[in-house]
Structures are given as C-alpha cells and as structure tokens.
Amino acid sequence: MADTAPIQPDFATIPRKTADSARNLIGMTRESLAAALSEFGIPDKQVKMRVGQLWQWLYQRGVTRFDDMTNLAKGLREDLSRSFEITRPEIVTRQISQDGTRKYLLRIAGGHEVEAVYIPEEDRGTLCVSSQVGCTLTCSFCHTGTQKLVRNLTPAEIVGQILVCRDDLGEWPKAGERPPERRLLSNIVLMGMGEPLYNTDSVRDAMKIAMDNEGLSLSRRRITLSTSGVVPEIKRAGEEIGTLLAISLHATTDEVRDKLVPINKKWPIRELLDACRAYPRLSNAERITFEYVMLKGVNDSDADAKRLVKLIAGIPAKINLIPFNPWPGAPYERSDWDRIEAFAEIVNRAGYASPVRTPRGQDIMAACGQLKSATERARKSRAEVAAEAGLG
Ligand code: SAH
Ligand code: SF4
C-alpha cells in the first residue's frame, strides 16, 4: 500500500513555475553560466569565481532563493534575481512504497510529465532518472515504449530530478554543517523514461553537473547510463560523459532481439558488442552491466544462458537479470523463479556475477519498465503491442 508521508517542511514553498531555460541557472554548464554572467555584466576577472559560488549554492546547499546566497552582496543578489531564476520540476504526486521506494511524478514545461524513482538500499540510495518524456523506441516489453508523446528533457529537467529528490529527502547540509559521509542519494541510474543516447547532449551536460566537485559531487563510478544500443552514441558517451554503462541486451540472437528491442534491426548484436569492447576504461572495477529481462518462454532457456556468456566473452561484465515487470496489457509473462535461478546458475558458473534484480516499489508501479506518466493515456491497444512483438 502506498502512503503519503509528510513532505519536508520547506518543500512546498520552493518555486516551481515553468522554467525558462535561458534564465534558469539550474542545468547551465560552467561554460554557459559563465557566458550568461558575462552578458549580465559580471567583470571578466570575476566570472570564474562567481560560477563556483553560484554552483556551490545551487548544488551543494540546494538553495532556491537568491536571497539565501549570503556571500553575495545584497545588490548583486537583487540584480541576479531580476535576470535569472532557480527552478525545479513541479511535483505532481509522490508515492512511497512499503519498501521505502519513492516515485515522483513531475511536471515540466509544456505540461508534460515524467517520473523519477528513489530506491533506498542498505549501502546506497539510487535515483532512477528519466531522460525523455516517453520514448520513441518501441521495445515490446516496456511500458514507456507504448507512450506516444515524446520530447527530450533539458539538462535542467534532468538535474532537476536529482534536486527535487534531495529536497524531499531533506539532504542539503545546513549552514556550517559538513556534508554527511554517507549520502542518502548516492547513486544515479539513467534507467527511467526514455533513451538517454537519443538525448546525449543534455544527458552529458546534466551528468557533468552531477559529477563536478563544485556541483552535486557524485562519483563518476556511481552513475550508470543504460542504453538500448544506440551504437554510434556509445562511443561519444564514453568519451564525453564517462559514466558506467549498462546495455539492455535482453536476447542472444538477432531474431529474438529484433522483436524485443527493435533498434536491433539497425544495430545488431555483433555491432553492439563491438561498441562495448571499445568502451573506454573497461576493467574489473568498471564493468559493463548487461541487462536481461526474463520473459517466460521467450529468452529464458538454458541455450540462451549459454549463448549469452559466449557472446560477451572477454568483456569485463556483470549480468543483471530483471524478472519481467508486468503492466496492464503487456504481451509477456515473467519467467518462473526456478527458471530464473537455473539461468543465473549457468551465468554464474561462467564466472559472471548475475544478481537477480529484486523488483522494488511494486505496489506503486515503480519498477523497471513500468514508468509511464499518468496523463499520457493514449496507450496502444494490446493487439498493436502484440503485433509489434511478433506475437499477434
Ligand atoms: N531506454 C534505456 C533506459 C531505460 S529502461 C534502455 O532501454 O536501456 C531501463 C531498463 O528496464 C532497461 O534495461 C529496459 O529494457 C528494462 N525494462 C523495460 N521494461 C521492462 C519491464 N517491463 N520489466 C523489466 N525490465 C524492463
Ligand atoms: Fe525506450 Fe528503454 Fe523502454 Fe526500449 S526499454 S522503449 S529504449 S525506455
């Protein structure tokens, strides 16, 4: 059962009007903020220092009002507030699962809605971030893929999801306090709605802010970008973003993968795995995660497991087995537990860690592949989905 625990005291008063990205300081890269400040009239010699000061207020202290930036002169604060704004996405609803998972439905410019999910675990807290409204790809087992309306999120809207979650967790250090050793929000996965590598530039700018020591200061190795396999962009992501990489593999033959992950028709398994082999900094400490959704009778046989370990031979990897999360009208079923265990056993014996991802936040439809905003009800019919999956 989902509950609605009280939201942090200051939470309701944070400005959340529709953002004007030319004025919103959130999401500006160091370079674009420097350019905006120069244009605003900050002398060249001061620009770098001001960028650092502003970033510390915005991303290390979570300040939402210029007036709270106490190391800036009052006149400057007033002038800044006339030219700029500090805006986050608006929270439409927040649901908290019995297991502590929090799902946020957020409204962004244009009245669109996206979801973000916070998953607390013993040793970490992970925020699952969206990169697009809906998804232009049509993976047949994914609820987001049935959502028609799409636009790319801006860097502000991507970073904004992290800020909103930290606001809600009450995780901004107060004046004079040092940031805590263990952060409630310590990890990011780009596994929410959308294909991050169809929005690479904005994802890059947002993640640079997340990783910067004067920004959100999250370790590069605590951020994982998941892609369905946009091969040319994988190289660019490795060079320009540098986070860990997860690949939605889900099948071991092109025939099956063409149906599950249709982008496979453009970039088949062999090309995808070549791009993985060329990903920078691969090592045991920085392995690629292969995600594999367990669909009953579709991709879960012993032969699949054996093919899987052969395919990825030589790539430092772990395999994430995701029991299929059903959604209304889905044309698949979750594999039985003994089948998942037998599959995992084969993968383990080949030397790969293969944690089975326990579905979290099931009572609030917050699990992988279930995200889909409430307003976008124009879902394809069951027949359409089944036809695309080659099952009709
Ligand atoms: N678009 C990106 C990231 C978002 S999806 C991608 O496809 O990688 C995050 C993960 O959830 C992907 O591995 C996706 O294939 C998986 N997924 C989608 N729908 C699912 C479902 N119904 N059950 C289990 N996993 C699902
Ligand atoms: Fe898009 Fe990823 Fe869902 Fe495929 S699995 S439809 S790429 S969000």
Coordinates of C-alpha atoms and ligand atoms in Angstrom, one line a residue:
M1 CA 0.0 0.0 0.0
A2 CA 1.4 3.4 -0.9
D3 CA 1.4 6.0 1.8
T4 CA 1.7 9.7 1.7
A5 CA 4.1 10.7 4.5
P6 CA 4.6 14.4 5.2
I7 CA 6.8 16.2 2.7
Q8 CA 9.8 18.1 4.2
P9 CA 8.7 21.5 5.7
D10 CA 10.3 23.8 3.2
F11 CA 9.3 21.7 0.3
A12 CA 6.0 23.2 -0.6
T13 CA 7.4 26.7 -0.8
I14 CA 10.1 26.0 -3.4
P15 CA 9.4 27.9 -6.7
R16 CA 8.3 25.5 -9.3
K17 CA 6.9 27.5 -12.1
T18 CA 7.6 26.5 -15.6
A19 CA 11.3 27.0 -16.3
D20 CA 12.6 29.4 -18.9
S21 CA 15.8 27.7 -19.8
A22 CA 17.5 31.0 -20.9
R23 CA 17.0 32.3 -17.3
N24 CA 17.1 29.2 -15.2
L25 CA 20.5 28.8 -13.6
I26 CA 19.9 25.1 -12.9
G27 CA 21.2 23.0 -15.7
M28 CA 23.6 25.6 -17.2
T29 CA 27.1 24.1 -17.8
R30 CA 30.0 26.0 -16.4
E31 CA 30.6 27.5 -19.8
S32 CA 27.0 28.6 -20.4
L33 CA 26.7 30.0 -16.9
A34 CA 30.0 31.9 -17.5
A35 CA 28.7 33.3 -20.7
A36 CA 25.4 34.3 -19.1
L37 CA 27.1 36.1 -16.3
S38 CA 29.4 38.0 -18.7
E39 CA 26.4 39.1 -20.6
F40 CA 24.8 40.1 -17.4
G41 CA 27.8 42.4 -16.7
I42 CA 30.0 40.5 -14.3
P43 CA 33.6 41.6 -15.0
D44 CA 35.7 39.0 -16.8
K45 CA 38.1 38.6 -13.9
Q46 CA 35.2 37.6 -11.5
V47 CA 33.3 35.3 -13.8
K48 CA 35.0 32.1 -12.8
M49 CA 34.8 32.8 -9.1
R50 CA 31.1 33.7 -9.4
V51 CA 30.3 30.5 -11.3
G52 CA 31.9 28.5 -8.5
Q53 CA 30.0 30.4 -5.8
L54 CA 26.7 30.0 -7.6
W55 CA 27.2 26.3 -8.2
Q56 CA 28.0 25.7 -4.5
W57 CA 24.8 27.4 -3.5
L58 CA 22.7 25.6 -6.1
Y59 CA 24.1 22.1 -6.0
Q60 CA 25.8 21.8 -2.6
R61 CA 23.4 23.7 -0.5
G62 CA 20.2 23.3 -2.6
V63 CA 19.4 27.0 -2.3
T64 CA 16.3 28.1 -4.2
R65 CA 16.3 31.8 -3.5
F66 CA 19.0 34.4 -4.4
D67 CA 18.4 36.0 -1.1
D68 CA 19.9 33.0 0.7
M69 CA 23.2 33.3 -1.1
T70 CA 24.7 35.1 1.8
N71 CA 28.3 35.5 0.5
L72 CA 27.0 37.7 -2.4
A73 CA 26.4 41.4 -1.8
K74 CA 22.7 42.2 -1.4
G75 CA 22.7 44.4 -4.5
L76 CA 24.1 41.6 -6.6
R77 CA 21.5 39.2 -5.3
E78 CA 18.7 41.5 -6.2
D79 CA 20.1 42.1 -9.7
L80 CA 20.6 38.4 -10.3
S81 CA 17.0 37.7 -9.2
R82 CA 15.7 40.1 -11.8
S83 CA 17.6 38.4 -14.6
F84 CA 17.7 34.8 -13.6
E85 CA 15.6 32.1 -11.9
I86 CA 16.2 28.9 -10.0
T87 CA 13.5 26.5 -11.0
R88 CA 12.9 22.8 -10.5
P89 CA 10.3 20.5 -11.9
E90 CA 7.0 20.6 -10.1
I91 CA 6.0 17.6 -8.1
V92 CA 2.5 16.4 -9.1
T93 CA 2.4 13.4 -6.8
R94 CA 4.8 11.5 -4.7
Q95 CA 4.1 7.9 -3.7
I96 CA 6.1 5.9 -1.1
S97 CA 6.1 2.2 -1.3
Q98 CA 6.0 -0.2 1.7
D99 CA 9.7 -1.0 0.9
G100 CA 10.7 2.7 1.1
T101 CA 10.9 3.3 -2.7
R102 CA 9.6 6.7 -3.6
K103 CA 8.1 7.5 -7.0
Y104 CA 7.8 11.1 -8.1
L105 CA 5.5 12.3 -10.9
L106 CA 7.0 15.6 -12.1
R107 CA 5.5 18.3 -14.3
I108 CA 7.8 20.1 -16.7
A109 CA 7.5 22.9 -19.2
G110 CA 4.6 22.3 -21.7
G111 CA 2.6 20.4 -19.1
H112 CA 4.5 17.2 -19.8
E113 CA 5.1 14.7 -17.0
V114 CA 8.0 12.4 -16.2
E115 CA 8.7 10.0 -13.4
A116 CA 11.8 9.6 -11.2
V117 CA 12.2 6.8 -8.7
Y118 CA 14.3 6.7 -5.5
I119 CA 15.4 3.3 -4.3
P120 CA 16.9 3.1 -0.8
E121 CA 19.2 0.1 -0.1
E122 CA 21.4 -0.8 2.8
D123 CA 24.6 0.6 1.4
R124 CA 23.3 3.2 -1.1
G125 CA 20.4 5.2 -2.3
T126 CA 19.8 5.2 -6.0
L127 CA 17.8 7.7 -8.1
C128 CA 16.4 6.3 -11.3
V129 CA 16.3 9.4 -13.6
S130 CA 14.3 9.9 -16.9
S131 CA 15.9 11.4 -20.0
Q132 CA 12.8 11.9 -22.2
V133 CA 9.1 12.2 -22.0
G134 CA 8.1 8.7 -23.2
C135 CA 10.4 7.0 -25.7
T136 CA 10.5 6.9 -29.4
L137 CA 11.7 3.3 -29.3
T138 CA 9.2 0.6 -29.0
C139 CA 10.6 -2.3 -27.0
S140 CA 7.7 -4.7 -26.9
F141 CA 8.1 -5.5 -23.1
C142 CA 8.4 -1.9 -21.9
H143 CA 5.5 0.2 -20.7
T144 CA 7.3 3.5 -21.5
G145 CA 7.7 2.3 -25.1
T146 CA 3.9 2.4 -25.5
Q147 CA 3.7 6.1 -24.7
K148 CA 3.3 8.1 -27.7
L149 CA 4.2 11.7 -26.8
V150 CA 7.9 12.4 -26.6
R151 CA 10.2 15.3 -26.1
N152 CA 13.8 15.4 -24.9
L153 CA 14.4 16.7 -21.4
T154 CA 16.6 19.7 -21.0
P155 CA 19.7 19.5 -18.7
A156 CA 17.8 21.5 -16.1
E157 CA 15.0 18.9 -16.1
I158 CA 17.4 16.0 -15.8
V159 CA 19.4 17.7 -13.0
G160 CA 16.1 18.9 -11.5
Q161 CA 15.0 15.4 -10.8
I162 CA 18.1 14.9 -8.5
L163 CA 17.4 18.3 -6.8
V164 CA 13.8 17.5 -6.2
C165 CA 14.7 14.2 -4.7
R166 CA 17.3 15.7 -2.4
D167 CA 14.8 18.4 -1.4
D168 CA 12.3 15.7 -0.4
L169 CA 14.9 13.6 1.5
G170 CA 16.0 16.8 3.3
E171 CA 19.5 16.1 2.3
W172 CA 21.0 19.6 2.0
P173 CA 23.6 20.4 4.6
K174 CA 22.7 23.4 6.7
A175 CA 25.0 26.4 7.2
G176 CA 28.2 25.4 8.9
E177 CA 27.5 21.7 8.5
R178 CA 29.7 19.4 6.6
P179 CA 28.1 17.1 4.1
P180 CA 27.5 13.7 5.7
E181 CA 29.9 10.8 4.9
R182 CA 27.1 8.6 3.6
R183 CA 24.7 10.2 1.3
L184 CA 21.0 9.2 1.1
L185 CA 21.1 9.9 -2.6
S186 CA 24.5 8.4 -3.6
N187 CA 23.9 6.8 -7.0
I188 CA 22.2 7.7 -10.2
V189 CA 20.9 5.3 -12.9
L190 CA 19.7 6.7 -16.2
M191 CA 17.1 4.0 -16.4
G192 CA 13.9 5.9 -16.1
M193 CA 11.7 7.0 -19.1
G194 CA 13.4 7.5 -22.4
E195 CA 16.6 6.5 -24.3
P196 CA 19.4 8.6 -22.9
L197 CA 21.5 8.2 -26.0
Y198 CA 18.8 9.9 -28.1
N199 CA 19.4 12.9 -25.9
T200 CA 23.1 12.6 -25.4
D201 CA 24.0 16.3 -25.2
S202 CA 21.5 17.1 -22.5
V203 CA 22.4 14.0 -20.5
R204 CA 26.1 14.9 -20.8
D205 CA 25.6 18.4 -19.6
A206 CA 23.4 17.2 -16.7
M207 CA 25.8 14.5 -15.7
K208 CA 28.8 16.9 -15.8
I209 CA 26.9 19.0 -13.2
A210 CA 26.2 15.8 -11.2
M211 CA 29.9 14.8 -11.2
D212 CA 31.6 18.2 -10.7
N213 CA 33.2 18.7 -7.3
E214 CA 31.5 22.1 -7.1
G215 CA 28.3 20.6 -8.5
L216 CA 26.5 17.7 -7.0
S217 CA 29.8 16.0 -6.5
L218 CA 28.7 12.4 -7.2
S219 CA 31.4 10.0 -8.2
R220 CA 31.5 9.1 -11.9
R221 CA 31.5 5.4 -10.8
R222 CA 28.2 5.8 -9.0
I223 CA 26.4 6.8 -12.2
T224 CA 25.2 4.3 -14.8
L225 CA 23.8 5.1 -18.2
S226 CA 21.5 2.5 -19.7
T227 CA 21.0 2.3 -23.4
S228 CA 19.0 0.0 -25.7
G229 CA 22.0 0.1 -28.0
V230 CA 22.4 3.3 -29.9
V231 CA 25.8 2.2 -31.2
P232 CA 27.3 5.4 -32.6
E233 CA 26.4 7.3 -29.5
I234 CA 28.0 4.7 -27.1
K235 CA 31.5 5.8 -28.3
R236 CA 30.6 9.5 -27.7
A237 CA 29.1 8.7 -24.3
G238 CA 32.4 7.0 -23.3
E239 CA 34.4 10.0 -24.4
E240 CA 32.2 12.9 -23.4
I241 CA 30.3 11.6 -20.3
G242 CA 32.4 8.7 -18.9
T243 CA 29.9 7.2 -16.5
L244 CA 29.5 3.4 -16.2
L245 CA 27.5 1.8 -19.0
A246 CA 24.6 -0.6 -18.9
I247 CA 23.3 -2.3 -22.1
S248 CA 19.7 -3.6 -22.5
L249 CA 20.7 -6.8 -24.2
H250 CA 17.7 -9.0 -23.4
A251 CA 18.3 -11.6 -26.1
T252 CA 21.1 -13.7 -27.6
T253 CA 20.0 -14.0 -31.2
D254 CA 19.2 -11.2 -33.6
E255 CA 16.0 -12.8 -34.5
V256 CA 14.6 -12.5 -30.9
R257 CA 16.3 -9.2 -30.2
D258 CA 14.7 -7.7 -33.3
K259 CA 11.4 -8.3 -31.7
L260 CA 12.2 -7.3 -28.2
V261 CA 14.4 -4.3 -28.8
P262 CA 13.6 -3.2 -32.4
I263 CA 16.6 -0.8 -32.6
N264 CA 18.5 -4.1 -33.0
K265 CA 17.4 -4.1 -36.7
K266 CA 19.6 -1.0 -37.2
W267 CA 22.5 -2.0 -34.9
P268 CA 22.5 -5.8 -34.4
I269 CA 24.1 -7.7 -31.5
R270 CA 27.6 -8.0 -33.1
E271 CA 27.9 -4.3 -33.7
L272 CA 26.6 -3.5 -30.2
L273 CA 29.1 -5.8 -28.6
D274 CA 32.0 -4.3 -30.6
A275 CA 31.0 -0.9 -29.3
C276 CA 31.0 -2.3 -25.8
R277 CA 34.5 -3.8 -26.3
A278 CA 35.7 -0.3 -27.4
Y279 CA 34.2 1.5 -24.4
P280 CA 36.9 3.4 -22.5
R281 CA 38.3 2.5 -19.1
L282 CA 36.8 -1.0 -19.1
S283 CA 38.2 -3.0 -16.2
N284 CA 37.1 -5.2 -13.4
A285 CA 36.4 -2.1 -11.4
E286 CA 34.4 -0.6 -14.3
R287 CA 32.4 -3.4 -15.8
I288 CA 29.6 -3.1 -18.3
T289 CA 26.3 -4.3 -16.9
F290 CA 24.2 -6.3 -19.4
E291 CA 20.6 -6.1 -18.5
Y292 CA 18.5 -9.1 -19.4
V293 CA 14.7 -9.1 -18.8
M294 CA 13.4 -12.6 -18.0
L295 CA 10.4 -13.4 -20.3
K296 CA 8.7 -16.7 -19.9
G297 CA 9.4 -19.0 -22.9
V298 CA 10.9 -16.1 -25.0
N299 CA 14.5 -15.7 -23.9
D300 CA 15.0 -17.7 -20.8
S301 CA 16.2 -21.2 -21.9
D302 CA 19.5 -22.9 -20.9
A303 CA 20.6 -22.4 -24.5
D304 CA 20.1 -18.7 -24.2
A305 CA 22.1 -18.6 -21.0
K306 CA 25.0 -20.4 -22.7
R307 CA 24.8 -18.2 -25.8
L308 CA 24.8 -15.2 -23.6
V309 CA 28.1 -16.0 -21.8
K310 CA 29.7 -16.8 -25.2
L311 CA 28.6 -13.6 -26.7
I312 CA 30.1 -11.4 -24.0
A313 CA 33.3 -13.4 -23.6
G314 CA 36.2 -11.1 -23.0
I315 CA 34.2 -8.1 -21.9
P316 CA 34.5 -7.2 -18.2
A317 CA 30.9 -7.5 -17.3
K318 CA 28.1 -8.3 -14.9
I319 CA 24.7 -9.6 -15.9
N320 CA 21.7 -8.1 -14.4
L321 CA 18.7 -10.5 -14.6
I322 CA 15.5 -8.5 -14.3
P323 CA 12.3 -10.5 -13.7
F324 CA 9.8 -9.0 -16.2
N325 CA 7.6 -6.4 -14.5
P326 CA 4.1 -6.8 -15.9
W327 CA 1.9 -3.8 -16.8
P328 CA -1.7 -3.7 -18.0
G329 CA -1.9 -5.2 -21.5
A330 CA 1.7 -6.5 -21.6
P331 CA 2.1 -9.3 -24.1
Y332 CA 4.6 -11.2 -21.9
E333 CA 4.8 -13.1 -18.6
R334 CA 7.6 -13.2 -16.1
S335 CA 9.8 -16.4 -16.2
D336 CA 9.2 -18.8 -13.3
W337 CA 11.6 -18.4 -10.3
D338 CA 13.2 -21.8 -10.8
R339 CA 13.9 -20.9 -14.5
I340 CA 15.5 -17.6 -13.5
E341 CA 17.6 -19.5 -10.9
A342 CA 18.7 -22.1 -13.5
F343 CA 19.6 -19.3 -15.9
A344 CA 21.6 -17.4 -13.2
E345 CA 23.4 -20.6 -12.3
I346 CA 24.8 -21.1 -15.9
V347 CA 25.8 -17.5 -16.0
N348 CA 27.5 -17.7 -12.5
R349 CA 29.3 -20.8 -13.4
A350 CA 30.8 -19.0 -16.4
G351 CA 32.3 -16.5 -13.9
Y352 CA 29.9 -13.6 -14.2
A353 CA 28.1 -12.0 -11.2
S354 CA 24.5 -12.2 -12.1
P355 CA 22.4 -10.6 -9.4
V356 CA 18.7 -11.1 -10.0
R357 CA 17.2 -7.6 -9.5
T358 CA 14.5 -7.8 -6.9
P359 CA 11.6 -5.7 -8.1
R360 CA 11.2 -2.7 -5.9
G361 CA 8.2 -0.4 -5.4
Q362 CA 5.8 -3.0 -6.9
D363 CA 2.8 -1.6 -5.0
I364 CA 3.3 1.8 -6.7
M365 CA 4.2 0.6 -10.2
A366 CA 7.7 2.0 -9.8
A367 CA 9.7 -1.0 -11.1
C368 CA 11.9 -1.0 -14.2
G369 CA 10.0 -0.5 -17.4
Q370 CA 6.7 0.4 -15.7
L371 CA 7.2 4.1 -15.8
K372 CA 4.7 6.0 -17.8
S373 CA 3.1 9.3 -16.9
A374 CA -0.5 9.3 -15.9
T375 CA -1.5 11.9 -18.4
E376 CA -0.3 10.0 -21.4
R377 CA -3.2 7.6 -21.6
A378 CA -3.1 7.2 -25.3
R379 CA -1.7 3.7 -25.0
K380 CA -1.6 1.4 -27.9
S381 CA -4.0 -1.5 -27.8
R382 CA -3.0 -4.9 -26.6
A383 CA -3.3 -6.1 -30.2
E384 CA -1.0 -3.4 -31.5
V385 CA 1.7 -4.2 -28.9
A386 CA 1.4 -8.0 -29.6
A387 CA 1.6 -7.4 -33.3
E388 CA 4.8 -5.4 -32.9
A389 CA 6.2 -8.1 -30.7
G390 CA 5.6 -10.6 -33.4
L391 CA 3.2 -12.4 -31.3
G392 CA -0.1 -11.4 -32.9
Ligands
SAH1 N1 16.0 3.3 -22.6 C1 17.0 2.8 -21.8 C2 16.9 3.0 -20.3 C3 15.5 2.9 -19.7 S1 14.8 1.3 -19.4 C4 17.2 1.3 -22.1 O1 16.3 0.7 -22.7 O2 18.2 0.8 -21.6 C5 15.7 0.6 -18.0 C6 15.8 -0.9 -18.1 O3 14.5 -1.5 -17.8 C7 16.2 -1.4 -19.5 O4 17.1 -2.5 -19.4 C8 14.8 -1.9 -20.0 O5 15.0 -2.8 -21.1 C9 14.2 -2.5 -18.8 N2 12.8 -2.8 -18.9 C10 11.9 -2.1 -19.6 N3 10.6 -2.6 -19.4 C11 10.7 -3.6 -18.5 C12 9.8 -4.5 -17.9 N4 8.5 -4.4 -18.1 N5 10.3 -5.3 -17.0 C13 11.6 -5.4 -16.7 N6 12.5 -4.6 -17.2 C14 12.1 -3.7 -18.1
SF4_2 FE1 12.6 3.1 -24.6 FE2 14.3 1.7 -23.0 FE3 11.7 1.2 -22.9 FE4 13.1 0.5 -25.0 S1 13.3 -0.3 -22.9 S2 11.1 1.5 -25.1 S3 14.6 2.1 -25.2 S4 12.7 3.1 -22.4

